[in-house]
């Protein structure tokens, strides 16, 4: 999965980038500016579209509408996860208290995520990808795998097996003082969402259009995104050896990598750049000749094919 050494041009530093690709202060000042008002709209629009999907299915009240809504909720959970990731980096709002409140209560607990616990592990990931404290090593290691192995992994995700393991982990968190508060807040948020479905007269839709997509389709999306970020890479100071570079498309952005999270190499070069400015940082890396066409996979499908290319 690693690029050949001759595909890694040694072109840094430049007059705009440091030796590891991070922008110099005069460039970074603009790239790191957090657009607070725009992000308010982003959060509101996410919840409005989620309510619209569920409300539309109720209004149409047809089996096809339930199926469509169920499938659309997987990408919605990807959006919530992306904004939770942004809040974990404290890039959603420049005010720390507002950032953490929205990250916890508006986009986190409601989708089974403790932004605080996630932040703790995710910062270890950024500090040293594939290092001894990498929290997601089991997810990234061992690629490429066989097509049969990939099918088994995705089947476990789609049938709820992986989701059930995650949910049991959440319930086990109630036993321990360090995680009990996070688990209680998540479960309390779920009780509120269930109550809202009940008030609308459709309590069963909590299972069909909230819990079940989180347990199934979201798991598939999450795995495919995660292995496309780091699957089969290695520990290195050169982020081109830790993180894949994939050409972005509107379809991928809609289904799997919303809010520019697919510009993952740029994110790992400078994790202090908010999501709206990641394409600009990517362009800086391309203009410097550091991120090249030869390194870039033309699509996620091309990368997944290589990730599952080990002979059976």
mmCIF file of C-alpha atoms in Angstrom:
data_model
loop_
_atom_site.group_PDB
_atom_site.id
_atom_site.type_symbol
_atom_site.label_atom_id
_atom_site.label_comp_id
_atom_site.label_asym_id
_atom_site.label_seq_id
_atom_site.Cartn_x
_atom_site.Cartn_y
_atom_site.Cartn_z
ATOM 1 C CA UNK A 1 0.000 0.000 0.000
ATOM 2 C CA UNK A 2 2.982 2.311 0.405
ATOM 3 C CA UNK A 3 4.049 4.570 -2.467
ATOM 4 C CA UNK A 4 7.434 3.949 -4.040
ATOM 5 C CA UNK A 5 10.207 6.302 -2.827
ATOM 6 C CA UNK A 6 10.532 7.924 -6.258
ATOM 7 C CA UNK A 7 6.892 9.074 -5.953
ATOM 8 C CA UNK A 8 7.764 11.171 -2.882
ATOM 9 C CA UNK A 9 9.500 14.282 -4.233
ATOM 10 C CA UNK A 10 11.681 16.110 -1.712
ATOM 11 C CA UNK A 11 10.513 19.662 -2.432
ATOM 12 C CA UNK A 12 10.006 21.118 1.049
ATOM 13 C CA UNK A 13 10.435 23.594 2.574
ATOM 14 C CA UNK A 14 9.163 26.353 0.307
ATOM 15 C CA UNK A 15 8.478 30.041 0.813
ATOM 16 C CA UNK A 16 4.968 29.059 2.035
ATOM 17 C CA UNK A 17 5.408 25.630 3.653
ATOM 18 C CA UNK A 18 7.749 24.203 6.282
ATOM 19 C CA UNK A 19 9.790 21.025 5.893
ATOM 20 C CA UNK A 20 6.849 18.844 7.048
ATOM 21 C CA UNK A 21 4.273 20.639 4.885
ATOM 22 C CA UNK A 22 2.744 22.808 7.567
ATOM 23 C CA UNK A 23 2.002 26.330 6.339
ATOM 24 C CA UNK A 24 4.250 29.143 7.502
ATOM 25 C CA UNK A 25 2.630 31.580 9.966
ATOM 26 C CA UNK A 26 1.515 34.141 7.379
ATOM 27 C CA UNK A 27 -0.254 31.401 5.392
ATOM 28 C CA UNK A 28 -1.514 29.577 8.459
ATOM 29 C CA UNK A 29 -3.199 32.671 9.878
ATOM 30 C CA UNK A 30 -5.764 32.657 7.073
ATOM 31 C CA UNK A 31 -6.124 28.894 6.814
ATOM 32 C CA UNK A 32 -6.809 28.471 10.526
ATOM 33 C CA UNK A 33 -9.565 31.091 10.732
ATOM 34 C CA UNK A 34 -12.770 29.463 12.066
ATOM 35 C CA UNK A 35 -15.976 30.671 10.313
ATOM 36 C CA UNK A 36 -18.303 30.682 13.326
ATOM 37 C CA UNK A 37 -21.498 31.928 11.668
ATOM 38 C CA UNK A 38 -21.124 29.559 8.733
ATOM 39 C CA UNK A 39 -20.680 26.666 11.147
ATOM 40 C CA UNK A 40 -23.847 27.622 13.005
ATOM 41 C CA UNK A 41 -25.661 27.246 9.694
ATOM 42 C CA UNK A 42 -23.908 23.920 9.062
ATOM 43 C CA UNK A 43 -25.092 22.456 12.367
ATOM 44 C CA UNK A 44 -28.635 23.788 11.927
ATOM 45 C CA UNK A 45 -28.786 22.532 8.327
ATOM 46 C CA UNK A 46 -27.609 19.073 9.408
ATOM 47 C CA UNK A 47 -30.374 18.730 11.980
ATOM 48 C CA UNK A 48 -32.939 20.244 9.592
ATOM 49 C CA UNK A 49 -32.031 17.751 6.860
ATOM 50 C CA UNK A 50 -32.173 14.875 9.355
ATOM 51 C CA UNK A 51 -35.635 15.909 10.534
ATOM 52 C CA UNK A 52 -36.608 16.377 6.874
ATOM 53 C CA UNK A 53 -35.557 12.825 5.970
ATOM 54 C CA UNK A 54 -37.503 11.310 8.843
ATOM 55 C CA UNK A 55 -40.467 13.674 8.469
ATOM 56 C CA UNK A 56 -40.617 13.046 4.741
ATOM 57 C CA UNK A 57 -40.753 9.294 5.304
ATOM 58 C CA UNK A 58 -43.590 9.743 7.805
ATOM 59 C CA UNK A 59 -45.482 12.046 5.452
ATOM 60 C CA UNK A 60 -45.159 9.672 2.469
ATOM 61 C CA UNK A 61 -45.724 6.631 4.693
ATOM 62 C CA UNK A 62 -44.812 4.060 2.063
ATOM 63 C CA UNK A 63 -42.380 1.118 2.290
ATOM 64 C CA UNK A 64 -40.155 2.648 -0.389
ATOM 65 C CA UNK A 65 -39.953 5.866 1.640
ATOM 66 C CA UNK A 66 -38.895 3.914 4.754
ATOM 67 C CA UNK A 67 -36.128 2.172 2.792
ATOM 68 C CA UNK A 68 -34.887 5.428 1.240
ATOM 69 C CA UNK A 69 -34.899 7.178 4.617
ATOM 70 C CA UNK A 70 -33.062 4.254 6.216
ATOM 71 C CA UNK A 71 -30.354 4.411 3.531
ATOM 72 C CA UNK A 72 -30.053 8.205 3.786
ATOM 73 C CA UNK A 73 -29.536 8.057 7.544
ATOM 74 C CA UNK A 74 -26.176 6.304 7.127
ATOM 75 C CA UNK A 75 -24.659 9.350 5.395
ATOM 76 C CA UNK A 76 -26.371 11.570 7.973
ATOM 77 C CA UNK A 77 -24.496 9.777 10.735
ATOM 78 C CA UNK A 78 -21.321 10.341 8.710
ATOM 79 C CA UNK A 79 -22.112 14.072 8.834
ATOM 80 C CA UNK A 80 -22.667 14.045 12.572
ATOM 81 C CA UNK A 81 -19.406 12.135 13.043
ATOM 82 C CA UNK A 82 -17.511 14.622 10.881
ATOM 83 C CA UNK A 83 -18.769 17.572 12.910
ATOM 84 C CA UNK A 84 -18.003 15.713 16.137
ATOM 85 C CA UNK A 85 -14.472 15.227 14.774
ATOM 86 C CA UNK A 86 -14.298 18.950 14.047
ATOM 87 C CA UNK A 87 -15.435 19.749 17.591
ATOM 88 C CA UNK A 88 -12.900 17.287 19.011
ATOM 89 C CA UNK A 89 -10.202 19.379 17.319
ATOM 90 C CA UNK A 90 -11.899 22.523 18.700
ATOM 91 C CA UNK A 91 -12.346 23.815 15.162
ATOM 92 C CA UNK A 92 -16.145 23.989 15.057
ATOM 93 C CA UNK A 93 -16.343 27.275 16.977
ATOM 94 C CA UNK A 94 -13.602 29.602 18.161
ATOM 95 C CA UNK A 95 -15.272 29.901 21.573
ATOM 96 C CA UNK A 96 -14.102 26.828 23.479
ATOM 97 C CA UNK A 97 -17.221 26.509 25.643
ATOM 98 C CA UNK A 98 -19.558 26.794 22.666
ATOM 99 C CA UNK A 99 -17.435 24.370 20.653
ATOM 100 C CA UNK A 100 -17.509 21.756 23.402
ATOM 101 C CA UNK A 101 -21.208 22.240 24.167
ATOM 102 C CA UNK A 102 -22.206 21.748 20.537
ATOM 103 C CA UNK A 103 -19.725 18.903 20.133
ATOM 104 C CA UNK A 104 -21.152 17.100 23.151
ATOM 105 C CA UNK A 105 -24.863 17.804 23.189
ATOM 106 C CA UNK A 106 -25.803 18.730 19.619
ATOM 107 C CA UNK A 107 -23.714 16.428 17.418
ATOM 108 C CA UNK A 108 -22.099 13.974 19.851
ATOM 109 C CA UNK A 109 -24.259 12.328 22.497
ATOM 110 C CA UNK A 110 -27.264 12.243 20.187
ATOM 111 C CA UNK A 111 -25.295 10.000 17.811
ATOM 112 C CA UNK A 112 -23.753 7.755 20.488
ATOM 113 C CA UNK A 113 -20.451 9.656 20.673
ATOM 114 C CA UNK A 114 -18.650 11.203 23.610
ATOM 115 C CA UNK A 115 -16.647 13.979 21.997
ATOM 116 C CA UNK A 116 -14.402 14.151 25.075
ATOM 117 C CA UNK A 117 -13.485 10.460 25.017
ATOM 118 C CA UNK A 118 -13.106 10.559 21.254
ATOM 119 C CA UNK A 119 -10.821 13.598 21.535
ATOM 120 C CA UNK A 120 -8.561 11.770 23.966
ATOM 121 C CA UNK A 121 -7.971 8.839 21.635
ATOM 122 C CA UNK A 122 -7.942 10.896 18.462
ATOM 123 C CA UNK A 123 -5.197 13.195 19.696
ATOM 124 C CA UNK A 124 -3.061 10.106 20.346
ATOM 125 C CA UNK A 125 -3.717 9.127 16.728
ATOM 126 C CA UNK A 126 -2.536 12.516 15.464
ATOM 127 C CA UNK A 127 0.467 12.662 17.751
ATOM 128 C CA UNK A 128 2.019 9.515 16.276
ATOM 129 C CA UNK A 129 0.107 7.681 13.545
ATOM 130 C CA UNK A 130 0.837 3.940 13.762
ATOM 131 C CA UNK A 131 2.899 4.562 16.891
ATOM 132 C CA UNK A 132 2.667 2.518 20.121
ATOM 133 C CA UNK A 133 -0.359 4.504 21.318
ATOM 134 C CA UNK A 134 -2.288 4.404 18.048
ATOM 135 C CA UNK A 135 -5.908 3.726 19.136
ATOM 136 C CA UNK A 136 -7.059 2.410 15.751
ATOM 137 C CA UNK A 137 -4.175 0.114 14.861
ATOM 138 C CA UNK A 138 -6.441 -2.931 14.470
ATOM 139 C CA UNK A 139 -8.559 -1.015 11.976
ATOM 140 C CA UNK A 140 -5.643 0.096 9.773
ATOM 141 C CA UNK A 141 -3.171 -2.776 10.023
ATOM 142 C CA UNK A 142 -2.771 -5.779 7.749
ATOM 143 C CA UNK A 143 -3.779 -4.286 4.400
ATOM 144 C CA UNK A 144 -3.980 -5.279 1.657
ATOM 145 C CA UNK A 145 -6.332 -8.133 2.543
ATOM 146 C CA UNK A 146 -8.158 -10.617 0.336
ATOM 147 C CA UNK A 147 -11.514 -9.811 -1.241
ATOM 148 C CA UNK A 148 -13.078 -12.546 0.883
ATOM 149 C CA UNK A 149 -11.720 -10.951 4.051
ATOM 150 C CA UNK A 150 -13.043 -7.551 2.990
ATOM 151 C CA UNK A 151 -16.476 -9.060 2.342
ATOM 152 C CA UNK A 152 -16.488 -10.629 5.800
ATOM 153 C CA UNK A 153 -15.588 -7.343 7.463
ATOM 154 C CA UNK A 154 -18.258 -5.390 5.589
ATOM 155 C CA UNK A 155 -20.844 -8.117 6.227
ATOM 156 C CA UNK A 156 -20.178 -7.911 9.962
ATOM 157 C CA UNK A 157 -20.701 -4.169 9.705
ATOM 158 C CA UNK A 158 -23.869 -4.414 7.652
ATOM 159 C CA UNK A 159 -25.552 -7.129 9.720
ATOM 160 C CA UNK A 160 -25.119 -5.204 12.971
ATOM 161 C CA UNK A 161 -22.391 -7.378 14.459
ATOM 162 C CA UNK A 162 -19.847 -4.554 14.657
ATOM 163 C CA UNK A 163 -22.480 -2.115 15.862
ATOM 164 C CA UNK A 164 -23.574 -4.466 18.624
ATOM 165 C CA UNK A 165 -19.978 -4.687 19.865
ATOM 166 C CA UNK A 166 -19.842 -0.895 19.992
ATOM 167 C CA UNK A 167 -23.168 -0.684 21.783
ATOM 168 C CA UNK A 168 -22.118 -3.305 24.352
ATOM 169 C CA UNK A 169 -18.965 -1.273 24.957
ATOM 170 C CA UNK A 170 -21.159 1.751 25.657
ATOM 171 C CA UNK A 171 -23.239 -0.252 28.154
ATOM 172 C CA UNK A 172 -20.111 -1.615 29.832
ATOM 173 C CA UNK A 173 -19.022 1.976 30.315
ATOM 174 C CA UNK A 174 -21.750 2.285 32.945
ATOM 175 C CA UNK A 175 -19.692 0.030 35.240
ATOM 176 C CA UNK A 176 -16.635 2.269 35.443
ATOM 177 C CA UNK A 177 -16.365 5.654 37.068
ATOM 178 C CA UNK A 178 -14.119 7.075 34.332
ATOM 179 C CA UNK A 179 -16.673 6.409 31.589
ATOM 180 C CA UNK A 180 -19.983 6.255 33.480
ATOM 181 C CA UNK A 181 -20.825 9.939 33.070
ATOM 182 C CA UNK A 182 -20.250 9.817 29.312
ATOM 183 C CA UNK A 183 -22.374 6.674 28.930
ATOM 184 C CA UNK A 184 -25.204 8.132 31.017
ATOM 185 C CA UNK A 185 -25.285 11.317 28.947
ATOM 186 C CA UNK A 186 -25.344 9.338 25.708
ATOM 187 C CA UNK A 187 -28.177 7.111 26.922
ATOM 188 C CA UNK A 188 -30.078 10.125 28.257
ATOM 189 C CA UNK A 189 -29.798 11.792 24.858
ATOM 190 C CA UNK A 190 -31.134 8.631 23.236
ATOM 191 C CA UNK A 191 -34.064 8.650 25.644
ATOM 192 C CA UNK A 192 -34.866 12.211 24.572
ATOM 193 C CA UNK A 193 -34.741 11.255 20.893
ATOM 194 C CA UNK A 194 -36.964 8.239 21.566
ATOM 195 C CA UNK A 195 -39.397 10.535 23.398
ATOM 196 C CA UNK A 196 -39.522 12.863 20.386
ATOM 197 C CA UNK A 197 -40.317 9.943 18.071
ATOM 198 C CA UNK A 198 -43.002 8.865 20.547
ATOM 199 C CA UNK A 199 -44.536 12.345 20.710
ATOM 200 C CA UNK A 200 -44.693 12.304 16.919
ATOM 201 C CA UNK A 201 -46.663 9.073 17.162
ATOM 202 C CA UNK A 202 -43.952 6.873 15.651
ATOM 203 C CA UNK A 203 -41.832 5.360 18.478
ATOM 204 C CA UNK A 204 -40.924 2.395 16.257
ATOM 205 C CA UNK A 205 -39.064 4.752 13.931
ATOM 206 C CA UNK A 206 -36.431 5.302 16.605
ATOM 207 C CA UNK A 207 -35.341 1.727 15.913
ATOM 208 C CA UNK A 208 -35.843 1.835 12.144
ATOM 209 C CA UNK A 209 -34.466 5.287 11.310
ATOM 210 C CA UNK A 210 -32.084 6.017 14.173
ATOM 211 C CA UNK A 211 -30.702 3.018 16.003
ATOM 212 C CA UNK A 212 -30.659 0.546 13.096
ATOM 213 C CA UNK A 213 -28.791 2.828 10.617
ATOM 214 C CA UNK A 214 -26.236 3.614 13.314
ATOM 215 C CA UNK A 215 -25.797 -0.120 13.896
ATOM 216 C CA UNK A 216 -25.520 -1.085 10.217
ATOM 217 C CA UNK A 217 -25.068 1.264 7.254
ATOM 218 C CA UNK A 218 -23.074 3.792 9.264
ATOM 219 C CA UNK A 219 -20.679 1.005 10.270
ATOM 220 C CA UNK A 220 -20.011 0.176 6.619
ATOM 221 C CA UNK A 221 -19.453 3.844 5.765
ATOM 222 C CA UNK A 222 -17.183 4.342 8.751
ATOM 223 C CA UNK A 223 -14.963 1.369 7.911
ATOM 224 C CA UNK A 224 -14.671 2.258 4.233
ATOM 225 C CA UNK A 225 -13.733 5.831 5.132
ATOM 226 C CA UNK A 226 -11.239 4.828 7.830
ATOM 227 C CA UNK A 227 -9.319 2.310 5.724
ATOM 228 C CA UNK A 228 -9.267 4.819 2.859
ATOM 229 C CA UNK A 229 -7.512 7.222 5.222
ATOM 230 C CA UNK A 230 -4.792 4.994 6.679
ATOM 231 C CA UNK A 231 -5.258 1.359 5.652
ATOM 232 C CA UNK A 232 -1.929 -0.401 5.141
ATOM 233 C CA UNK A 233 0.253 2.636 5.754
ATOM 234 C CA UNK A 234 3.121 2.930 8.255
ATOM 235 C CA UNK A 235 4.646 5.037 10.989
ATOM 236 C CA UNK A 236 6.606 7.938 9.494
ATOM 237 C CA UNK A 237 7.374 11.644 9.842
ATOM 238 C CA UNK A 238 6.353 11.949 6.195
ATOM 239 C CA UNK A 239 2.548 12.112 6.233
ATOM 240 C CA UNK A 240 2.476 10.748 2.682
ATOM 241 C CA UNK A 241 3.481 7.394 4.216
ATOM 242 C CA UNK A 242 0.833 7.499 6.958
ATOM 243 C CA UNK A 243 -2.185 8.815 5.042
ATOM 244 C CA UNK A 244 -3.664 8.081 1.626
ATOM 245 C CA UNK A 245 -4.423 10.794 -0.904
ATOM 246 C CA UNK A 246 -7.712 10.291 -2.786
ATOM 247 C CA UNK A 247 -9.347 12.462 -5.434
ATOM 248 C CA UNK A 248 -12.558 13.899 -4.057
ATOM 249 C CA UNK A 249 -15.944 13.714 -5.760
ATOM 250 C CA UNK A 250 -19.407 15.035 -4.960
ATOM 251 C CA UNK A 251 -20.826 11.540 -4.611
ATOM 252 C CA UNK A 252 -18.151 10.511 -2.117
ATOM 253 C CA UNK A 253 -18.680 13.778 -0.256
ATOM 254 C CA UNK A 254 -22.405 13.119 -0.036
ATOM 255 C CA UNK A 255 -22.222 9.499 1.056
ATOM 256 C CA UNK A 256 -19.009 9.015 3.010
ATOM 257 C CA UNK A 257 -16.647 11.989 3.421
ATOM 258 C CA UNK A 258 -18.790 15.078 4.082
ATOM 259 C CA UNK A 259 -17.443 18.446 5.143
ATOM 260 C CA UNK A 260 -14.125 17.933 3.316
ATOM 261 C CA UNK A 261 -13.014 15.183 5.678
ATOM 262 C CA UNK A 262 -11.754 13.354 2.596
ATOM 263 C CA UNK A 263 -8.873 15.851 2.369
ATOM 264 C CA UNK A 264 -7.272 13.731 5.006
ATOM 265 C CA UNK A 265 -3.635 14.144 4.030
ATOM 266 C CA UNK A 266 -4.025 17.913 4.377
ATOM 267 C CA UNK A 267 -5.742 17.389 7.736
ATOM 268 C CA UNK A 268 -2.807 15.355 9.013
ATOM 269 C CA UNK A 269 -0.291 17.875 7.740
ATOM 270 C CA UNK A 270 -1.982 20.582 9.834
ATOM 271 C CA UNK A 271 -4.776 19.410 12.130
ATOM 272 C CA UNK A 272 -5.485 23.017 13.130
ATOM 273 C CA UNK A 273 -7.089 23.882 9.768
ATOM 274 C CA UNK A 274 -10.942 23.906 9.847
ATOM 275 C CA UNK A 275 -12.829 21.770 7.350
ATOM 276 C CA UNK A 276 -13.791 24.636 5.037
ATOM 277 C CA UNK A 277 -10.129 25.493 4.456
ATOM 278 C CA UNK A 278 -8.759 21.974 3.912
ATOM 279 C CA UNK A 279 -9.127 22.210 0.091
ATOM 280 C CA UNK A 280 -7.051 25.403 0.191
ATOM 281 C CA UNK A 281 -4.324 23.644 2.185
ATOM 282 C CA UNK A 282 -4.486 20.732 -0.253
ATOM 283 C CA UNK A 283 -3.931 23.171 -3.128
ATOM 284 C CA UNK A 284 -0.896 24.557 -1.309
ATOM 285 C CA UNK A 285 0.566 21.046 -1.050
ATOM 286 C CA UNK A 286 -0.114 20.402 -4.739
ATOM 287 C CA UNK A 287 1.334 23.750 -5.816
ATOM 288 C CA UNK A 288 4.514 22.972 -3.869
ATOM 289 C CA UNK A 289 4.870 19.687 -5.770
ATOM 290 C CA UNK A 290 4.640 17.663 -2.549
ATOM 291 C CA UNK A 291 1.197 16.102 -3.149
ATOM 292 C CA UNK A 292 1.394 14.819 -6.713
ATOM 293 C CA UNK A 293 -0.959 13.142 -9.178
ATOM 294 C CA UNK A 294 1.130 9.999 -8.935
ATOM 295 C CA UNK A 295 0.314 9.729 -5.220
ATOM 296 C CA UNK A 296 -3.407 10.348 -5.664
ATOM 297 C CA UNK A 297 -5.887 7.519 -6.094
ATOM 298 C CA UNK A 298 -8.389 8.495 -8.818
ATOM 299 C CA UNK A 299 -11.354 7.337 -6.706
ATOM 300 C CA UNK A 300 -12.250 5.596 -3.469
ATOM 301 C CA UNK A 301 -13.220 2.499 -5.438
ATOM 302 C CA UNK A 302 -9.701 2.311 -6.865
ATOM 303 C CA UNK A 303 -8.218 2.505 -3.382
ATOM 304 C CA UNK A 304 -10.607 -0.110 -1.975
ATOM 305 C CA UNK A 305 -9.707 -2.439 -4.837
ATOM 306 C CA UNK A 306 -6.039 -2.159 -3.887
ATOM 307 C CA UNK A 307 -6.856 -2.574 -0.195
ATOM 308 C CA UNK A 308 -8.512 -5.889 -1.037
ATOM 309 C CA UNK A 309 -6.004 -7.058 -3.649
ATOM 310 C CA UNK A 310 -4.124 -9.718 -1.678
ATOM 311 C CA UNK A 311 -4.371 -13.055 -3.520
ATOM 312 C CA UNK A 312 -6.715 -15.545 -1.875
#
